[in-house]
Amino acid sequence: MKKSLLTVLCLCMAVSVFAGGSKEKAASDSDKLVIYASDSFLSEWGPAPVVFPIFEKKYGIKIESRQVGSTGEIVNLAIMNKENQTADIIIGADNNLLSTVLKNDILVPYKPEGIEKVKDDLLFDKTYHLIPYDYSFFALVYDSNKIKNPPKSLDDLLKPEYKKSLIVMDPRTSSPGLGFLMWTVKCKGEGYKEYWKKLMPNILTVSEGWSSGYGLFTSGEAPMVISYTTSPAYHVEYDKIDNIKTVLFDDGNYMQTEGVGILKGAPHMEAAKKFMDFILSEDFQSEIPLTNWMYPVIDIPMPDSYKSAPVSDKPLLLDAEDIDKNLDSWLDGWLKSTMAK
Amino acid sequence: MKETRLPLLFLFLIPFLLLILFFYVPVITVFMTGFSKEGLVSVLGDSYCRKICLFSLEQGALSTFLSAAIGFPGAYILAKYTFRGKGFLKALITVPFVLPPIAAVLGIVLLIGNNGIINRALMALTGAAEPPLKVLYSLKAILIAHTFYNIPLFIRFVYPVWEKIPKSLYEAGRSLGAGKVRLFYTVTLPWITSAVVASCALIFVECFMSFSIVLVLGGGPQYSTMEVEIYKLARTTSHIAKACALGGLETLFALVFISIYTAAGHREQRYSGSAGRNEEVPLKSLSMAHSIPALLYVLFLLLYVALPMVTIAFNSFTGNGRWGLSGGFTLNWYTSFAQPVMYRPVLNTVFIAVSTVICAVLLSLVIAAVISRWPKGSFLVQIFFFASLAISSILLGLGYLLTISKLGFRPNGKILLVAVHTAAVLPFTIKAVSLFYSRINRRCIECAQSLGARPLRILWTVKLPMIKNGIFTAGIFAFAVSAGEVNGALMLSPEGFTTMPVAIYRLIGAYRFYQACAMGTVLLLICIAAFYAIDRLGEVSL
């Protein structure tokens, strides 16, 4: 008896793996939109739970989202599925990934409604494959209770008074980490290796991702961390504290613009175009500041907390093709500089 | 043996297929997509790759040695003594298993970091301006974190075996005039050697493939493991070949140790299977009078394992509008559990973990039965199931994505998740169950048969009571691994289905650090309660 029960149980389990799957497949295919997005975008505390229902209500189209991890992994997956694309939209590919996206020819260009409202220097893809939906700047974030004279430039950051005071992220595994490396490459050219060698004494630790790095900063391990100019706004908005500040560097701040695009071979092309239009609407854009903690790309009234999040007037960017060509050698150079003791 | 073999073999197909489907197919898919000779050459020719291979091995060996050395007295005390709070201690040492690395790292940092509780206390006492205790961001810190995870693992693996040494063996030894030391070398040591070797091999593999702990607490890329490099390479499609090559190399190293782990378990079963009477040595009571060192050790173990977790709990009550540990006391983060965003992950985690326990224990029973029936092939069977421990979770994740995308549709996420968790815990649960299964006293079964009991009755009244400890241990491990698992849950969960470890990651990612601590605390409490309950159940029912 017991054994036959067990057999039935296990069989049920094995069968339902497939049964459950085919049931989902049978669901109505029209009025649907399939989206690849990063975990942070789709998280309970991210933009998706707020903006997706607005879209679904407005257009009567059901969104099915697939979270894939980081944005790099999303692009990877889209490339691997190129011949048999099951999703329509990817959200989150940023300016650093642009050349990868274009080279692999996974997107179709589309010029959404309202594109004229987007500031020209934010349109990082002039071919309209990737349309920007938010942006921010990588920046030094510090605790003003502990740091009275924050560094104002990359060179200031090398001063001995900041010994073991900075937390950075590994550019191999984290996008703020990569952004900071690009920043030094942009400002120092080939001298970036020398710069990192000199910076090492001031670095407390290199964390693998933004979450653990910022977590260390939050728990008071170091008074300075690499994050975004928009980070302090969170603490003003929800923690009601103003001692977490950011500083714009004289060299400028490296910029990150996140984009959204329609996948080539998208099964629901019409719905995808509507979603692209929606991205630039006020409905979507006004939710970005307090859910994704980035700046919107169109001009809308900002929450008060964003007074603590200054916009750089010296945005830095590397050429997409340059990145594509040199990224490996930069990462290698970075690795050698940080390993040299 | 009157039982028919057919239904058993049929049942055996289920775990077999499960593993093929959820482990071998994705892994082979990745290697077929990416592996190439050029990749292998580029890995072996890279001095950085060689360097991190060496470091991975070095820190793995150090961590293993320390975990075993510090854990050994603990296994002895738990096997030989009874004392108040033993049940709690046993539950507690299982808890690190459920802690996602990011939470463990933050717990350790909050405790002994520059701004940690210990440093702040020392600074307040001595009036020093600089934190006096500087152990983090070095090799020492990596070792502390790894021993935090693995001393408990070592104890958990070794003490149940030690406990089971039959009294008759000691009596025989004593009657032949052996002293305490001689008894240790001739009875205890041979009996537990396999368990010690097996747990060391397992600890080594876990540390060898450790990722976020090494990177965050080590302080940077001078301390990096192969897993980090694979992660970096797998991020871009143009490097998949190299990632696969490095992954293959890592798997090769790990497989060597997994084989040792399997072989040790194998030998152990044969060794102890020959034992006669199964009466255990009665436990001594641990009292102040005759064992101060043992008491001190228990206290040390308690602090070592509990403090990082207590610190997380402590932080979950702070941070109300002020910054750092000095933030005021608040219950805000706990009242937020009234919202579905916070309480659903709790229910989801319990649901998935309990389902995993049921599946894993049932399947392990089947496999254990097969192994005991078919001793010649048992090594192969075990290697087949244990190999999943040797593969990088990043490559496995890549494999899932590839396989699912080739499938063209998405299977039911919850069932998929339970299946993946079951496949992941099977190595532990098979080991725990089969260890006891192989020790079932044949004579008792023959006795029951001669009295006319049918197979099911024998299973219920003879076999199950004899292996109950194995089943409970297996259940605890399955619960712990499932409740703490992050990668699979991130990748396979259906839309809107969040487990607690994933919620912890997302909360930190959304700047909600203290709320993440609260979520972590609730995860820990649930697990302590569950382990304590399972343990109690084991002692009371039979």
mmCIF file of C-alpha atoms in Angstrom, chain B residues 349-539:
data_model
loop_
_atom_site.group_PDB
_atom_site.id
_atom_site.type_symbol
_atom_site.label_atom_id
_atom_site.label_comp_id
_atom_site.label_asym_id
_atom_site.label_seq_id
_atom_site.Cartn_x
_atom_site.Cartn_y
_atom_site.Cartn_z
ATOM 1 C CA THR B 349 9.748 29.053 1.261
ATOM 2 C CA VAL B 350 8.037 26.730 3.730
ATOM 3 C CA PHE B 351 5.931 25.227 0.941
ATOM 4 C CA ILE B 352 8.903 24.551 -1.328
ATOM 5 C CA ALA B 353 11.090 23.278 1.521
ATOM 6 C CA VAL B 354 8.467 20.871 2.869
ATOM 7 C CA SER B 355 7.744 19.549 -0.634
ATOM 8 C CA THR B 356 11.478 19.069 -1.147
ATOM 9 C CA VAL B 357 11.799 17.185 2.140
ATOM 10 C CA ILE B 358 8.983 14.801 1.209
ATOM 11 C CA CYS B 359 10.302 14.114 -2.301
ATOM 12 C CA ALA B 360 13.934 13.837 -1.250
ATOM 13 C CA VAL B 361 13.321 11.491 1.670
ATOM 14 C CA LEU B 362 11.055 9.167 -0.328
ATOM 15 C CA LEU B 363 13.459 9.014 -3.246
ATOM 16 C CA SER B 364 16.435 8.505 -0.940
ATOM 17 C CA LEU B 365 14.694 5.529 0.648
ATOM 18 C CA VAL B 366 14.291 3.991 -2.778
ATOM 19 C CA ILE B 367 17.896 4.613 -3.715
ATOM 20 C CA ALA B 368 19.146 3.365 -0.362
ATOM 21 C CA ALA B 369 17.178 0.170 -0.876
ATOM 22 C CA VAL B 370 18.698 -0.267 -4.318
ATOM 23 C CA ILE B 371 22.195 0.385 -3.035
ATOM 24 C CA SER B 372 21.825 -2.155 -0.243
ATOM 25 C CA ARG B 373 20.394 -4.741 -2.638
ATOM 26 C CA TRP B 374 22.979 -4.235 -5.330
ATOM 27 C CA PRO B 375 26.297 -3.641 -3.558
ATOM 28 C CA LYS B 376 28.418 -4.139 -6.673
ATOM 29 C CA GLY B 377 26.838 -1.269 -8.538
ATOM 30 C CA SER B 378 26.324 0.984 -5.540
ATOM 31 C CA PHE B 379 29.475 2.994 -6.127
ATOM 32 C CA LEU B 380 28.351 3.843 -9.646
ATOM 33 C CA VAL B 381 24.857 4.698 -8.448
ATOM 34 C CA GLN B 382 26.249 7.027 -5.802
ATOM 35 C CA ILE B 383 28.681 8.744 -8.147
ATOM 36 C CA PHE B 384 25.807 9.269 -10.534
ATOM 37 C CA PHE B 385 23.831 11.108 -7.871
ATOM 38 C CA PHE B 386 26.737 12.878 -6.193
ATOM 39 C CA ALA B 387 28.199 14.378 -9.359
ATOM 40 C CA SER B 388 25.767 17.261 -9.083
ATOM 41 C CA LEU B 389 27.893 18.598 -6.216
ATOM 42 C CA ALA B 390 30.839 19.073 -8.526
ATOM 43 C CA ILE B 391 29.375 21.418 -11.087
ATOM 44 C CA SER B 392 29.558 25.185 -10.920
ATOM 45 C CA SER B 393 26.158 26.662 -10.119
ATOM 46 C CA ILE B 394 26.794 29.333 -12.723
ATOM 47 C CA LEU B 395 27.265 26.814 -15.504
ATOM 48 C CA LEU B 396 24.254 24.877 -14.295
ATOM 49 C CA GLY B 397 22.218 28.085 -14.386
ATOM 50 C CA LEU B 398 23.389 28.745 -17.921
ATOM 51 C CA GLY B 399 22.392 25.191 -18.772
ATOM 52 C CA TYR B 400 18.877 25.716 -17.459
ATOM 53 C CA LEU B 401 18.415 28.851 -19.516
ATOM 54 C CA LEU B 402 19.642 27.112 -22.648
ATOM 55 C CA THR B 403 17.543 24.000 -22.080
ATOM 56 C CA ILE B 404 14.368 25.873 -21.269
ATOM 57 C CA SER B 405 14.799 28.092 -24.294
ATOM 58 C CA LYS B 406 15.267 25.019 -26.492
ATOM 59 C CA LEU B 407 12.197 23.442 -24.942
ATOM 60 C CA GLY B 408 10.155 26.299 -26.334
ATOM 61 C CA PHE B 409 7.820 26.476 -23.349
ATOM 62 C CA ARG B 410 8.157 27.008 -19.658
ATOM 63 C CA PRO B 411 7.261 24.125 -17.369
ATOM 64 C CA ASN B 412 5.393 24.830 -14.131
ATOM 65 C CA GLY B 413 7.861 26.854 -12.076
ATOM 66 C CA LYS B 414 6.990 25.620 -8.593
ATOM 67 C CA ILE B 415 7.254 21.959 -9.511
ATOM 68 C CA LEU B 416 10.430 22.711 -11.416
ATOM 69 C CA LEU B 417 11.858 24.408 -8.348
ATOM 70 C CA VAL B 418 10.985 21.477 -6.061
ATOM 71 C CA ALA B 419 12.528 19.108 -8.597
ATOM 72 C CA VAL B 420 15.737 21.128 -8.808
ATOM 73 C CA HIS B 421 15.982 21.411 -5.035
ATOM 74 C CA THR B 422 15.350 17.681 -4.728
ATOM 75 C CA ALA B 423 18.095 16.941 -7.244
ATOM 76 C CA ALA B 424 20.395 19.256 -5.290
ATOM 77 C CA VAL B 425 19.778 17.671 -1.880
ATOM 78 C CA LEU B 426 19.756 14.041 -3.022
ATOM 79 C CA PRO B 427 23.520 13.632 -2.478
ATOM 80 C CA PHE B 428 23.060 14.563 1.187
ATOM 81 C CA THR B 429 19.855 12.689 1.808
ATOM 82 C CA ILE B 430 20.947 9.515 0.007
ATOM 83 C CA LYS B 431 24.063 9.484 2.120
ATOM 84 C CA ALA B 432 22.210 10.008 5.382
ATOM 85 C CA VAL B 433 19.563 7.400 4.652
ATOM 86 C CA SER B 434 21.737 4.735 3.058
ATOM 87 C CA LEU B 435 24.247 4.947 5.876
ATOM 88 C CA PHE B 436 21.598 3.720 8.278
ATOM 89 C CA TYR B 437 19.890 1.494 5.763
ATOM 90 C CA SER B 438 23.040 -0.516 5.273
ATOM 91 C CA ARG B 439 23.233 -1.056 9.016
ATOM 92 C CA ILE B 440 19.858 -2.697 9.289
ATOM 93 C CA ASN B 441 20.408 -5.857 11.174
ATOM 94 C CA ARG B 442 19.650 -8.721 8.789
ATOM 95 C CA ARG B 443 18.840 -11.036 11.653
ATOM 96 C CA CYS B 444 15.962 -8.834 12.800
ATOM 97 C CA ILE B 445 14.432 -9.024 9.357
ATOM 98 C CA GLU B 446 14.871 -12.751 9.158
ATOM 99 C CA CYS B 447 13.302 -12.990 12.583
ATOM 100 C CA ALA B 448 10.304 -10.980 11.449
ATOM 101 C CA GLN B 449 10.020 -13.052 8.298
ATOM 102 C CA SER B 450 10.059 -16.262 10.267
ATOM 103 C CA LEU B 451 7.236 -14.853 12.363
ATOM 104 C CA GLY B 452 5.261 -14.365 9.165
ATOM 105 C CA ALA B 453 5.486 -10.593 8.705
ATOM 106 C CA ARG B 454 4.912 -9.360 5.197
ATOM 107 C CA PRO B 455 7.376 -6.977 3.472
ATOM 108 C CA LEU B 456 5.388 -3.832 4.212
ATOM 109 C CA ARG B 457 5.010 -4.762 7.828
ATOM 110 C CA ILE B 458 8.735 -5.400 8.010
ATOM 111 C CA LEU B 459 9.380 -2.018 6.465
ATOM 112 C CA TRP B 460 7.125 -0.313 8.989
ATOM 113 C CA THR B 461 7.999 -2.158 12.189
ATOM 114 C CA VAL B 462 11.610 -3.184 11.611
ATOM 115 C CA LYS B 463 13.327 -1.162 8.936
ATOM 116 C CA LEU B 464 11.939 2.322 9.511
ATOM 117 C CA PRO B 465 12.662 2.381 13.264
ATOM 118 C CA MET B 466 16.228 1.329 12.502
ATOM 119 C CA ILE B 467 16.841 4.079 9.981
ATOM 120 C CA LYS B 468 14.784 6.841 11.549
ATOM 121 C CA ASN B 469 17.859 8.850 12.513
ATOM 122 C CA GLY B 470 18.997 8.757 8.917
ATOM 123 C CA ILE B 471 15.595 9.890 7.736
ATOM 124 C CA PHE B 472 15.452 12.760 10.186
ATOM 125 C CA THR B 473 18.967 13.875 9.309
ATOM 126 C CA ALA B 474 18.061 13.699 5.640
ATOM 127 C CA GLY B 475 14.890 15.693 6.243
ATOM 128 C CA ILE B 476 16.777 18.405 8.096
ATOM 129 C CA PHE B 477 19.364 18.727 5.338
ATOM 130 C CA ALA B 478 16.735 18.813 2.627
ATOM 131 C CA PHE B 479 14.832 21.518 4.466
ATOM 132 C CA ALA B 480 17.949 23.576 5.084
ATOM 133 C CA VAL B 481 19.344 23.425 1.571
ATOM 134 C CA SER B 482 15.983 24.151 0.001
ATOM 135 C CA ALA B 483 15.152 27.035 2.332
ATOM 136 C CA GLY B 484 18.481 28.734 1.692
ATOM 137 C CA GLU B 485 18.865 28.161 -2.021
ATOM 138 C CA VAL B 486 19.081 31.282 -4.178
ATOM 139 C CA ASN B 487 20.286 30.648 -7.732
ATOM 140 C CA GLY B 488 17.615 28.164 -8.776
ATOM 141 C CA ALA B 489 14.898 30.159 -7.074
ATOM 142 C CA LEU B 490 15.987 33.306 -8.916
ATOM 143 C CA MET B 491 15.989 31.603 -12.253
ATOM 144 C CA LEU B 492 13.065 29.209 -12.114
ATOM 145 C CA SER B 493 10.441 30.796 -9.881
ATOM 146 C CA PRO B 494 7.215 31.564 -11.690
ATOM 147 C CA GLU B 495 6.200 35.184 -11.951
ATOM 148 C CA GLY B 496 5.384 36.714 -8.592
ATOM 149 C CA PHE B 497 6.652 33.732 -6.627
ATOM 150 C CA THR B 498 9.446 34.819 -4.290
ATOM 151 C CA THR B 499 11.266 32.767 -1.684
ATOM 152 C CA MET B 500 12.880 34.276 1.401
ATOM 153 C CA PRO B 501 16.543 34.172 0.287
ATOM 154 C CA VAL B 502 15.561 35.832 -2.982
ATOM 155 C CA ALA B 503 13.603 38.446 -1.061
ATOM 156 C CA ILE B 504 16.702 39.129 1.040
ATOM 157 C CA TYR B 505 18.750 39.791 -2.083
ATOM 158 C CA ARG B 506 16.073 42.016 -3.567
ATOM 159 C CA LEU B 507 15.570 43.991 -0.361
ATOM 160 C CA ILE B 508 19.271 44.771 -0.175
ATOM 161 C CA GLY B 509 19.206 45.587 -3.893
ATOM 162 C CA ALA B 510 16.373 48.041 -3.203
ATOM 163 C CA TYR B 511 18.406 49.770 -0.447
ATOM 164 C CA ARG B 512 16.193 48.186 2.282
ATOM 165 C CA PHE B 513 19.030 46.825 4.329
ATOM 166 C CA TYR B 514 17.331 46.583 7.726
ATOM 167 C CA GLN B 515 14.192 45.077 6.278
ATOM 168 C CA ALA B 516 16.460 42.470 4.681
ATOM 169 C CA CYS B 517 17.873 41.731 8.136
ATOM 170 C CA ALA B 518 14.322 41.207 9.420
ATOM 171 C CA MET B 519 13.582 38.802 6.584
ATOM 172 C CA GLY B 520 16.840 36.975 7.368
ATOM 173 C CA THR B 521 15.900 36.731 11.042
ATOM 174 C CA VAL B 522 12.516 35.223 10.257
ATOM 175 C CA LEU B 523 14.197 32.703 7.923
ATOM 176 C CA LEU B 524 16.566 31.713 10.720
ATOM 177 C CA LEU B 525 13.770 31.387 13.289
ATOM 178 C CA ILE B 526 11.652 29.210 11.023
ATOM 179 C CA CYS B 527 14.582 26.922 10.394
ATOM 180 C CA ILE B 528 15.589 26.649 14.039
ATOM 181 C CA ALA B 529 11.972 25.826 14.885
ATOM 182 C CA ALA B 530 11.710 23.275 12.075
ATOM 183 C CA PHE B 531 14.971 21.513 12.965
ATOM 184 C CA TYR B 532 14.104 21.481 16.632
ATOM 185 C CA ALA B 533 10.711 20.003 15.854
ATOM 186 C CA ILE B 534 12.156 17.321 13.558
ATOM 187 C CA ASP B 535 14.715 16.438 16.196
ATOM 188 C CA ARG B 536 12.113 16.202 18.950
ATOM 189 C CA LEU B 537 9.873 14.137 16.749
ATOM 190 C CA GLY B 538 12.750 11.741 16.216
ATOM 191 C CA GLU B 539 13.313 11.264 19.919
#
